mmCIF file of C-alpha atoms and ligand atoms in Angstrom:
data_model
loop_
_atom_site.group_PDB
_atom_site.id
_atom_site.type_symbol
_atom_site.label_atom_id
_atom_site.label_comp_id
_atom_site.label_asym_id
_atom_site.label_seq_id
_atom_site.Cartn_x
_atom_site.Cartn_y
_atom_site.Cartn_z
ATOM 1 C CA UNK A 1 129.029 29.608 4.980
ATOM 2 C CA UNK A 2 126.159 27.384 4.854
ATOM 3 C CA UNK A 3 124.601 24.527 7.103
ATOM 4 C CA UNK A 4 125.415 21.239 6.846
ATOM 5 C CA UNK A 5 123.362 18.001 7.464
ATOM 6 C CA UNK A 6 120.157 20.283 9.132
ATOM 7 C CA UNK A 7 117.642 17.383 10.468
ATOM 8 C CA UNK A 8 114.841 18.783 13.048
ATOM 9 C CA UNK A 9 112.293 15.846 14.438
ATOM 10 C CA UNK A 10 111.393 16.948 17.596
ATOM 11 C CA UNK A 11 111.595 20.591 18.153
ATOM 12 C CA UNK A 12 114.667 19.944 21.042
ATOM 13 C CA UNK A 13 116.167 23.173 22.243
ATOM 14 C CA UNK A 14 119.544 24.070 20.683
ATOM 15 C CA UNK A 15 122.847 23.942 21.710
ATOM 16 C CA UNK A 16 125.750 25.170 20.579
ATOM 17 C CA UNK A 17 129.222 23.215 20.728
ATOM 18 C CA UNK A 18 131.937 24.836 19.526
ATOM 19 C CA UNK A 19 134.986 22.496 19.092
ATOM 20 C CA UNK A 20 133.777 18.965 17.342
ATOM 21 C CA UNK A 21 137.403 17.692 18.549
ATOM 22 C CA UNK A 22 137.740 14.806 21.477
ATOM 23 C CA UNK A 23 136.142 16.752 24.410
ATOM 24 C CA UNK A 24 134.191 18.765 22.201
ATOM 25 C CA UNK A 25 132.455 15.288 20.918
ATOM 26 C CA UNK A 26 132.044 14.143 24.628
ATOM 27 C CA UNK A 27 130.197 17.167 25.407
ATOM 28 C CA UNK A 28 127.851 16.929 22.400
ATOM 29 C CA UNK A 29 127.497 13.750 22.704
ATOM 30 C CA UNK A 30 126.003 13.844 26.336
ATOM 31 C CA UNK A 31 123.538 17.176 25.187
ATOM 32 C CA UNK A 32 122.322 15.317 22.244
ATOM 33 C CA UNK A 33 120.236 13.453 24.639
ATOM 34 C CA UNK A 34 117.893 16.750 25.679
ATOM 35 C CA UNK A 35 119.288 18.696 22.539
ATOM 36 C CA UNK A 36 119.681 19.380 18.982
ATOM 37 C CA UNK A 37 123.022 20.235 18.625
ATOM 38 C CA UNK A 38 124.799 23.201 16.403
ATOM 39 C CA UNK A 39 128.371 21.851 16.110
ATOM 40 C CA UNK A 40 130.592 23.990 15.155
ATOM 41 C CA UNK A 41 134.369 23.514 14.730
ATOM 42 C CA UNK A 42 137.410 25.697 11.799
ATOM 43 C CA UNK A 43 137.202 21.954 10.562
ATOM 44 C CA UNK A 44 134.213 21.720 8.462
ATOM 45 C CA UNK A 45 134.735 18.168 6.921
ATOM 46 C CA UNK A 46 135.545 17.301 10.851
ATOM 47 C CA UNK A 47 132.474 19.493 11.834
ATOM 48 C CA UNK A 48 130.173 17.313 9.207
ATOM 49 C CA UNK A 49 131.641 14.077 9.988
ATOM 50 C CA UNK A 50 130.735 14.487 13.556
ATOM 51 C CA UNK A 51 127.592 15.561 13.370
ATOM 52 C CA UNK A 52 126.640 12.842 10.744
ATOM 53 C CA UNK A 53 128.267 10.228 13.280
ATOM 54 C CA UNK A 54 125.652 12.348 16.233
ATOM 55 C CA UNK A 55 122.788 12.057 13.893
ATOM 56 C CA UNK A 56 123.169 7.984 13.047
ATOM 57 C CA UNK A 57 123.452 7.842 17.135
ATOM 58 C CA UNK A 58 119.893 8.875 17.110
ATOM 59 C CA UNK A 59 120.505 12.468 18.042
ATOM 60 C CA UNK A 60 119.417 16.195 15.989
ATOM 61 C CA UNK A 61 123.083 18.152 14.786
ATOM 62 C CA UNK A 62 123.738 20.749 12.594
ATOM 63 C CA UNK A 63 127.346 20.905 11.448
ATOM 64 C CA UNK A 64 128.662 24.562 10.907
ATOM 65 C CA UNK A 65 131.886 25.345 9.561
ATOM 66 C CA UNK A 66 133.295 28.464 12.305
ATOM 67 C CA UNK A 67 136.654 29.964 12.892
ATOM 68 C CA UNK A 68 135.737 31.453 16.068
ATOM 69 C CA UNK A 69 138.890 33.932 15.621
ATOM 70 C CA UNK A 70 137.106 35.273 12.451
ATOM 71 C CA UNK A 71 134.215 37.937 13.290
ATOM 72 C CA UNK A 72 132.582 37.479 10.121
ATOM 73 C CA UNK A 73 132.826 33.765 10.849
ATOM 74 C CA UNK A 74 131.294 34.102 13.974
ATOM 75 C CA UNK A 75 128.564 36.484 13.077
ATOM 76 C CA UNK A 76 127.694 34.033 10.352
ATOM 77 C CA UNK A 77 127.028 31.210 13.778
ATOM 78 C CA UNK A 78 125.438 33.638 15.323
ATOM 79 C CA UNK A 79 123.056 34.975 11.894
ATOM 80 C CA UNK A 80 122.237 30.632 11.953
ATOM 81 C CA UNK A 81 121.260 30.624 15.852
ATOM 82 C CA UNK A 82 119.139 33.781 15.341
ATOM 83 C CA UNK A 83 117.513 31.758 11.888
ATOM 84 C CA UNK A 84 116.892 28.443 14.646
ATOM 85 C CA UNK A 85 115.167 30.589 17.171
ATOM 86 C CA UNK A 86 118.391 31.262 19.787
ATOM 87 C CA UNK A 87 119.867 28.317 22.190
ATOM 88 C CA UNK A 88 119.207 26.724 25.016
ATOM 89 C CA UNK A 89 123.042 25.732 26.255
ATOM 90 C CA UNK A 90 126.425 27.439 24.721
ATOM 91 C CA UNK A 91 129.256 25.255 25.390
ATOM 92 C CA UNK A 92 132.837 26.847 23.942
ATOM 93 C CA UNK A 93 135.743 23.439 24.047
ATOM 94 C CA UNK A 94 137.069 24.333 21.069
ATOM 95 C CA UNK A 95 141.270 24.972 21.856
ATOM 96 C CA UNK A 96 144.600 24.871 20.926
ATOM 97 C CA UNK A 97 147.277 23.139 23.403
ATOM 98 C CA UNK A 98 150.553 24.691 23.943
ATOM 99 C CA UNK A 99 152.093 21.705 21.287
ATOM 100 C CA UNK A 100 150.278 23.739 18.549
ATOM 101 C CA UNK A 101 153.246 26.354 18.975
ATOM 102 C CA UNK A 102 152.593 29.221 18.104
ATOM 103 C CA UNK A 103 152.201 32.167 20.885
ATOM 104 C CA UNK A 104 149.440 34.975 18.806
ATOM 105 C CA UNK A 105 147.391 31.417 17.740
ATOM 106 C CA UNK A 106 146.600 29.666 21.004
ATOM 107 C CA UNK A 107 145.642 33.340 22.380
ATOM 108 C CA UNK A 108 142.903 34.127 19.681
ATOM 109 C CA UNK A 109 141.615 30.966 19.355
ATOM 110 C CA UNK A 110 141.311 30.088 23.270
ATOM 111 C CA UNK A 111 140.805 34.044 24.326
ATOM 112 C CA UNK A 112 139.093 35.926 21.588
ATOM 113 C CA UNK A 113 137.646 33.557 20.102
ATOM 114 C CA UNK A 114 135.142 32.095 22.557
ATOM 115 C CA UNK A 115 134.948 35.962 23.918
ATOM 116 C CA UNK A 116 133.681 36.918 20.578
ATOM 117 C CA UNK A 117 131.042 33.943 20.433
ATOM 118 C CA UNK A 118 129.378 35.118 23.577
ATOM 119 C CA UNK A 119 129.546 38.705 22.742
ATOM 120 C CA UNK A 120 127.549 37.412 19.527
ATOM 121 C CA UNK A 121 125.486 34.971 21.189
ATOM 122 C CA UNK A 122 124.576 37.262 24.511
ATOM 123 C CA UNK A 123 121.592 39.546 22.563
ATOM 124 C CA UNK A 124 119.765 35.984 22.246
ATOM 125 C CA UNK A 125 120.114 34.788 25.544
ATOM 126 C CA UNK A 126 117.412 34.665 27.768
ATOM 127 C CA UNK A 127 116.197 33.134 31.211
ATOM 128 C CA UNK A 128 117.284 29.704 31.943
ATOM 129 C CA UNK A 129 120.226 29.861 29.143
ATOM 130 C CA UNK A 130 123.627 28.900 29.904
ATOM 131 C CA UNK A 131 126.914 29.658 28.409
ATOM 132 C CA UNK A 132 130.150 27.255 29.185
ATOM 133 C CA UNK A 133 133.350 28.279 28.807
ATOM 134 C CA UNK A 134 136.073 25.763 28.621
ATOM 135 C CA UNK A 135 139.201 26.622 30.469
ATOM 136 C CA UNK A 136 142.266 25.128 32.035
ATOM 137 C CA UNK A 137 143.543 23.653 35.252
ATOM 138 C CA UNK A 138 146.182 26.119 34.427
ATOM 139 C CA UNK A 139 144.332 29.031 34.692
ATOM 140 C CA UNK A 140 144.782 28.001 38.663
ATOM 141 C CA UNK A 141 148.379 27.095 38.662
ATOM 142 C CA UNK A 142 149.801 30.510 37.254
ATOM 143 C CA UNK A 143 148.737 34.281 37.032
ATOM 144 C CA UNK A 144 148.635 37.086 35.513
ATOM 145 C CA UNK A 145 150.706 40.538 36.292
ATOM 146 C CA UNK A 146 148.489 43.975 36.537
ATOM 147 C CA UNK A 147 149.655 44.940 32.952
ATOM 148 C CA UNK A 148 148.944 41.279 31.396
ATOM 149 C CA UNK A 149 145.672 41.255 33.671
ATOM 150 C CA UNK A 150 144.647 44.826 32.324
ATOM 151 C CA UNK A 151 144.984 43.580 28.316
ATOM 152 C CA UNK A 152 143.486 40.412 29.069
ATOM 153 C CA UNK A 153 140.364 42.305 30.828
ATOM 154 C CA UNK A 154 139.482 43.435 26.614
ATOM 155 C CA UNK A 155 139.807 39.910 25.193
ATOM 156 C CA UNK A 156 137.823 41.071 22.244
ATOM 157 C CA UNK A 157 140.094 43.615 20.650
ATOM 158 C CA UNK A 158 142.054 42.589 17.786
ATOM 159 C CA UNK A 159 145.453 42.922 18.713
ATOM 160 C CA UNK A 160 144.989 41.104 21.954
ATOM 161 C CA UNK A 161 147.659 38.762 21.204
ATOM 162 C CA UNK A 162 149.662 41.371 19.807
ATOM 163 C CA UNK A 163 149.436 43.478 22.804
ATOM 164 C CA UNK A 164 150.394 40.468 25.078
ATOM 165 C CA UNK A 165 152.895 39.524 23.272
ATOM 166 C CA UNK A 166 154.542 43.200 23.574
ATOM 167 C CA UNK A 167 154.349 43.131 27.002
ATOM 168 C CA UNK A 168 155.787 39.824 27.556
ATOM 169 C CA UNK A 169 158.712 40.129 25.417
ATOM 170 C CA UNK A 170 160.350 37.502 22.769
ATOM 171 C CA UNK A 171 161.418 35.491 25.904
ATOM 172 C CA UNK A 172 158.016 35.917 27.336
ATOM 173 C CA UNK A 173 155.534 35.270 25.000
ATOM 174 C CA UNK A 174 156.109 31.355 24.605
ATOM 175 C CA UNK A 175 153.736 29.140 23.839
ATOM 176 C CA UNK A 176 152.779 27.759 27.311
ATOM 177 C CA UNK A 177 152.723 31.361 28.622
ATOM 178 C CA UNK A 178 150.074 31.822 25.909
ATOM 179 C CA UNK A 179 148.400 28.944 27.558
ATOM 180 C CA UNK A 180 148.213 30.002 30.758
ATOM 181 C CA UNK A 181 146.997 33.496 29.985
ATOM 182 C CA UNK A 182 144.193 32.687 27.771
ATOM 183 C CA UNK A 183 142.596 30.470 30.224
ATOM 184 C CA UNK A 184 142.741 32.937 32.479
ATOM 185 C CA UNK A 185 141.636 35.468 30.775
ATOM 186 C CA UNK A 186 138.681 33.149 30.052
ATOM 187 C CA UNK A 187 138.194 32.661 33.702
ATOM 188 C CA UNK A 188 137.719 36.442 34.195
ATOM 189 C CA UNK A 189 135.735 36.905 30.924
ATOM 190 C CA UNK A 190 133.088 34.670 32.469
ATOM 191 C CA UNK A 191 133.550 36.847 36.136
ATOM 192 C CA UNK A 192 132.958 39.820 34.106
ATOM 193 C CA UNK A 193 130.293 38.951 31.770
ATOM 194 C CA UNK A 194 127.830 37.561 34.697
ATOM 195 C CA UNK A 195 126.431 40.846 34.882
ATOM 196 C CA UNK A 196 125.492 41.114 31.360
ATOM 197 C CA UNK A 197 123.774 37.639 30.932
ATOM 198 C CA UNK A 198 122.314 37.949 34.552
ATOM 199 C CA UNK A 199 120.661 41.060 33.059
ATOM 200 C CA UNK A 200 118.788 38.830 31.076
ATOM 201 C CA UNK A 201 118.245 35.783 33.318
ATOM 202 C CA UNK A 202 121.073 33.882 31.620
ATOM 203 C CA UNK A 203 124.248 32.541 33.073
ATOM 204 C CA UNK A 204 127.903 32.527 32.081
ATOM 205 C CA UNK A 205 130.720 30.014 34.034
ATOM 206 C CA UNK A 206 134.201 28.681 32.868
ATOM 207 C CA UNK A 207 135.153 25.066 33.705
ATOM 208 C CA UNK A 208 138.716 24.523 34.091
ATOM 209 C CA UNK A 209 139.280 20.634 33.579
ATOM 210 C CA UNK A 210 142.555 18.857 34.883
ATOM 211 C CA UNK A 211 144.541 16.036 33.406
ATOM 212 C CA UNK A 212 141.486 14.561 30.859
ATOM 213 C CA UNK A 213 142.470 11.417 28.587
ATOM 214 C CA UNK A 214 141.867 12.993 25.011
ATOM 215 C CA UNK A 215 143.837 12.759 21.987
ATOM 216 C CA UNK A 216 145.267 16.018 22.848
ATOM 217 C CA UNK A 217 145.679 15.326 26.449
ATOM 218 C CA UNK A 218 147.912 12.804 24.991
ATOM 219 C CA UNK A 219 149.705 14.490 22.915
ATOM 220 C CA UNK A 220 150.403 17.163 25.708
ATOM 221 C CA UNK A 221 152.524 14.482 27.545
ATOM 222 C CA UNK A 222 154.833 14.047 24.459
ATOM 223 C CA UNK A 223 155.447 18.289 23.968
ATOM 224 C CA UNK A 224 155.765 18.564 28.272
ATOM 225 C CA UNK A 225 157.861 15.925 30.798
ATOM 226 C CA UNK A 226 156.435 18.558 33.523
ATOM 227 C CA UNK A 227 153.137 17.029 32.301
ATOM 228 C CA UNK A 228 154.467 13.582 33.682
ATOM 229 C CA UNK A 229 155.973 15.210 36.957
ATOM 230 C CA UNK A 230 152.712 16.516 37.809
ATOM 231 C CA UNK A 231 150.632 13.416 37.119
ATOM 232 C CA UNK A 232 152.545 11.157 39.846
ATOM 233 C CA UNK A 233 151.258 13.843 42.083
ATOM 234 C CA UNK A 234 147.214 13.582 41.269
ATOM 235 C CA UNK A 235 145.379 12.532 44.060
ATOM 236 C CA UNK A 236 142.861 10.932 42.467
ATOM 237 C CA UNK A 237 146.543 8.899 41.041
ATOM 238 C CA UNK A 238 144.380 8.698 37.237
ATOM 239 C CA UNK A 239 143.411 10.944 34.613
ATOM 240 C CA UNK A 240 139.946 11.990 34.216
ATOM 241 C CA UNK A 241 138.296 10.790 31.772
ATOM 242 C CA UNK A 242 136.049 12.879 28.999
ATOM 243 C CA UNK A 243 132.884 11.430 30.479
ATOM 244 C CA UNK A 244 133.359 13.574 33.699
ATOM 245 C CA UNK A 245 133.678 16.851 32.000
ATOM 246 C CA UNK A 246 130.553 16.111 30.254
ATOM 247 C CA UNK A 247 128.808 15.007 33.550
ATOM 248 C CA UNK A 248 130.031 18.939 35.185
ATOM 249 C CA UNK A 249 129.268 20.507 31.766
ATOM 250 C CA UNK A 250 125.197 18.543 31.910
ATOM 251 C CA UNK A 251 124.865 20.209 35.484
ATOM 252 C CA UNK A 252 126.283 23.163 34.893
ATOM 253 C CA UNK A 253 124.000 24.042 31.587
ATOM 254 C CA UNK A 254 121.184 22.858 33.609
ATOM 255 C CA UNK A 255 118.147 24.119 35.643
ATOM 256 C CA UNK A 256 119.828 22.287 38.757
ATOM 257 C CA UNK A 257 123.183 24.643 38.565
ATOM 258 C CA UNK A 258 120.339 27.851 38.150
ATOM 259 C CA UNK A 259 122.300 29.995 40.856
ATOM 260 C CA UNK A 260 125.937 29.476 39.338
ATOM 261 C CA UNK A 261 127.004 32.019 37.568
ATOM 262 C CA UNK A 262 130.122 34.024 36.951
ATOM 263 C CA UNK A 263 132.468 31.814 38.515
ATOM 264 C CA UNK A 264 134.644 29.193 37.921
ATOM 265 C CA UNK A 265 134.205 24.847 38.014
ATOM 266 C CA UNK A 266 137.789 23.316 38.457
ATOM 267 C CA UNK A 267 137.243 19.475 37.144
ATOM 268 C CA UNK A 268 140.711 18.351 38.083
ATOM 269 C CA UNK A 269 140.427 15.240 40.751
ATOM 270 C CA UNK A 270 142.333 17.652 43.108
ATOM 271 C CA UNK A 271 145.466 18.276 41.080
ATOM 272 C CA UNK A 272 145.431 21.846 41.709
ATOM 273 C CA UNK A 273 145.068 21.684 45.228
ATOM 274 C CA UNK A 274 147.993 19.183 45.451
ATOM 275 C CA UNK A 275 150.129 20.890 43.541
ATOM 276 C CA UNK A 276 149.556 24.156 45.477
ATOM 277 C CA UNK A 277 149.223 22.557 49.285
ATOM 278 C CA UNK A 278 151.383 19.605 49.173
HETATM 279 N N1 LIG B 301 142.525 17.357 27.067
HETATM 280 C C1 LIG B 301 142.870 17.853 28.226
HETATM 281 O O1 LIG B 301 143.498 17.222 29.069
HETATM 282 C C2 LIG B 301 142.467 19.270 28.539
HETATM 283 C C3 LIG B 301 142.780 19.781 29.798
HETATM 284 C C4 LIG B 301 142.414 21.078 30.096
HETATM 285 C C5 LIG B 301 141.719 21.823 29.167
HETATM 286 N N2 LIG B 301 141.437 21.303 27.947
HETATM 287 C C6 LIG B 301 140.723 22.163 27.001
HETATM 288 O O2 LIG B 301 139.705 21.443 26.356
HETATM 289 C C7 LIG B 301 139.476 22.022 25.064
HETATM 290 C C8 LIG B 301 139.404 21.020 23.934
HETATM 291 O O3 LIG B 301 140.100 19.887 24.146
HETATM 292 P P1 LIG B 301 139.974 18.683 23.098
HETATM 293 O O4 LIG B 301 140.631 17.536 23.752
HETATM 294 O O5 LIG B 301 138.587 18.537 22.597
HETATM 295 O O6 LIG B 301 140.892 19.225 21.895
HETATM 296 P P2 LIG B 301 140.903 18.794 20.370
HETATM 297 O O7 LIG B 301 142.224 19.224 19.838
HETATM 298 O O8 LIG B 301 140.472 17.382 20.216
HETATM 299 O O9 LIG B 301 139.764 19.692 19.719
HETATM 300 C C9 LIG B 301 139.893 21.071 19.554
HETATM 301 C C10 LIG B 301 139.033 21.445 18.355
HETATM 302 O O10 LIG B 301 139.102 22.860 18.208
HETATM 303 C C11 LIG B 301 139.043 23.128 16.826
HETATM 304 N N3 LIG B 301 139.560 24.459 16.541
HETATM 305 C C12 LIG B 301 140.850 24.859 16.524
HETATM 306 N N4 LIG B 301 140.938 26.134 16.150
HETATM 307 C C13 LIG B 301 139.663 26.567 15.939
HETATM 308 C C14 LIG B 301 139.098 27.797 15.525
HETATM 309 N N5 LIG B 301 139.876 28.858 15.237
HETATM 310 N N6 LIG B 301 137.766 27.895 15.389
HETATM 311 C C15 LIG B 301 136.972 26.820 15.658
HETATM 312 N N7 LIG B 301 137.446 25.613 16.050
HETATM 313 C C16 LIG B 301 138.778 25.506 16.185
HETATM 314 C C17 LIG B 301 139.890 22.044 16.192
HETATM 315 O O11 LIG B 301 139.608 21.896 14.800
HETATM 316 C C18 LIG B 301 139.507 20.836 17.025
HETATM 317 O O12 LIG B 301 138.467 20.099 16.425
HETATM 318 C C19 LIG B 301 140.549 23.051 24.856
HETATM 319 O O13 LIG B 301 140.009 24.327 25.122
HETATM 320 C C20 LIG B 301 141.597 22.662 25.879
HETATM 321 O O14 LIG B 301 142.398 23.758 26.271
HETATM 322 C C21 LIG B 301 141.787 20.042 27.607
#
């Protein structure tokens, strides 16, 4: 795999978006101001296009073709971050929703994949480096049993969905239980991994957003009437809008959030808490 579109003016810090999708963009978008960005998305002609559209907004990007469920693939990302001299910010959007379908797919690519880009990324991080995982609102609203919780604690090993599946059973392993579990086995991958990157002055968080008005927030509302049912119920009575996960996703990667770590930022206008309280 080779780089696409590499343009360095001003010797910005790097950081790493994986996911060139609709939040993905948002979040780039926003770190393009302090950053040159390494986008990387399984969509390379996606992956280019963005970053071309980042670089005629006046910003530094680096388009990289990455399946983050692929370890070669994502030894390659990590073999071009070790060539630019590490990262500054690692933020992991890229995700499938439950509409893509298919139960052993939405668990690599939102589990083991981003797992296995910070276990690549970790050995360059350093002090004042952050890593950003991006979760779910449903990572709040459901949980895991001890057996399910014990196989999501190794989200690295290749038969995690495999394993999960097994233990779930055919009627089990669906595709929003898939869902649920990989965001939060993302939520404890970034509980557990605070240790590591603390070791060497770097942070690791999750941030769970709510109802956000993407393209596949939108779509979600087609696959899920629940989706609909839980709207009316929002506090905030709106959708949040991709702007506001970059604004959480900016503090979070910066110096100001420098004692957060290892925990968890739920971005859903108070959904959650409805949901659960009221
Ligand atoms: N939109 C919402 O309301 C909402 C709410 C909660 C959480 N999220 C989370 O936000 C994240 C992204 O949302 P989005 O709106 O940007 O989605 P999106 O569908 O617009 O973008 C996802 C991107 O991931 C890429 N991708 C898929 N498989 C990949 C792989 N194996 N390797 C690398 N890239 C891969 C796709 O090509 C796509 O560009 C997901 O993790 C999702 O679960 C979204």
């Amino acid at each position: 795999m080779t780089a696409t579109d590499e343009v360095t003016r001003s010797g910005l810090p790097t950081a790493i978006v994986v996911g060139a999708g609709g939040l993905g963009m948002a979040v780039a978008r926003r770190l393009a101001q302090t950053h040159h960005i390494v986008l990387a998305d399984i969509d390379a002609a996606l992956a280019a296009r963005q970053a071309a559209a980042l670089i005629e907004e006046g910003g530094e990007a680096t388009a990289f073709p990455c399946d983050v469920t692929s370890e070669t693939s994502v030894a390659a990302l990590g073999q071009l971050v070790r060539g630019r001299g590490g990262f500054r910010s690692l933020v992991h959007v890229a995700g499938l929703s439950i509409a893509a379908g298919n139960f052993a797919a939405i668990v690599n690519v939102n589990l083991r994949g981003p797992a296995l880009v910070a276990r690549e990324l970790l050995p360059l991080a350093g002090p004042g480096i952050c890593a950003v995982l991006i979760a779910s609102m449903a990572a709040h609203l459901s949980s895991a049993d001890g057996t399910a919780a014990e196989i999501l604690s190794d989200p690295t090993h290749a038969d995690l969905a495999s394993r999960l599946a097994a233990h779930l059973g055919p009627q089990g392993a669906t595709p929003s239980a898939a869902y649920a579990l990989s965001k939060i086995g993302l939520l404890k991958y970034a509980r557990a991994s605070a240790s590591d990157w603390g070791r060497r002055g770097a942070r690791i968080v999750s941030l769970s957003p709510g109802m956000i008005a993407t393209p596949m927030g939108k779509g979600a509302y087609a696959e899920s009437p629940n989706k609909a049912r839980m709207f009316a119920r929002s506090p905030l009575g709106r959708e949040g809008a991709m702007h506001e996960i970059a604004d959480a996703v900016e503090f979070l990667v910066s110096d100001r959030a420098s004692f957060i770590s290892g925990t968890d930022l739920l971005v859903d206008g108070g959904l959650s808490a409805a949901l659960t309280y009221t």
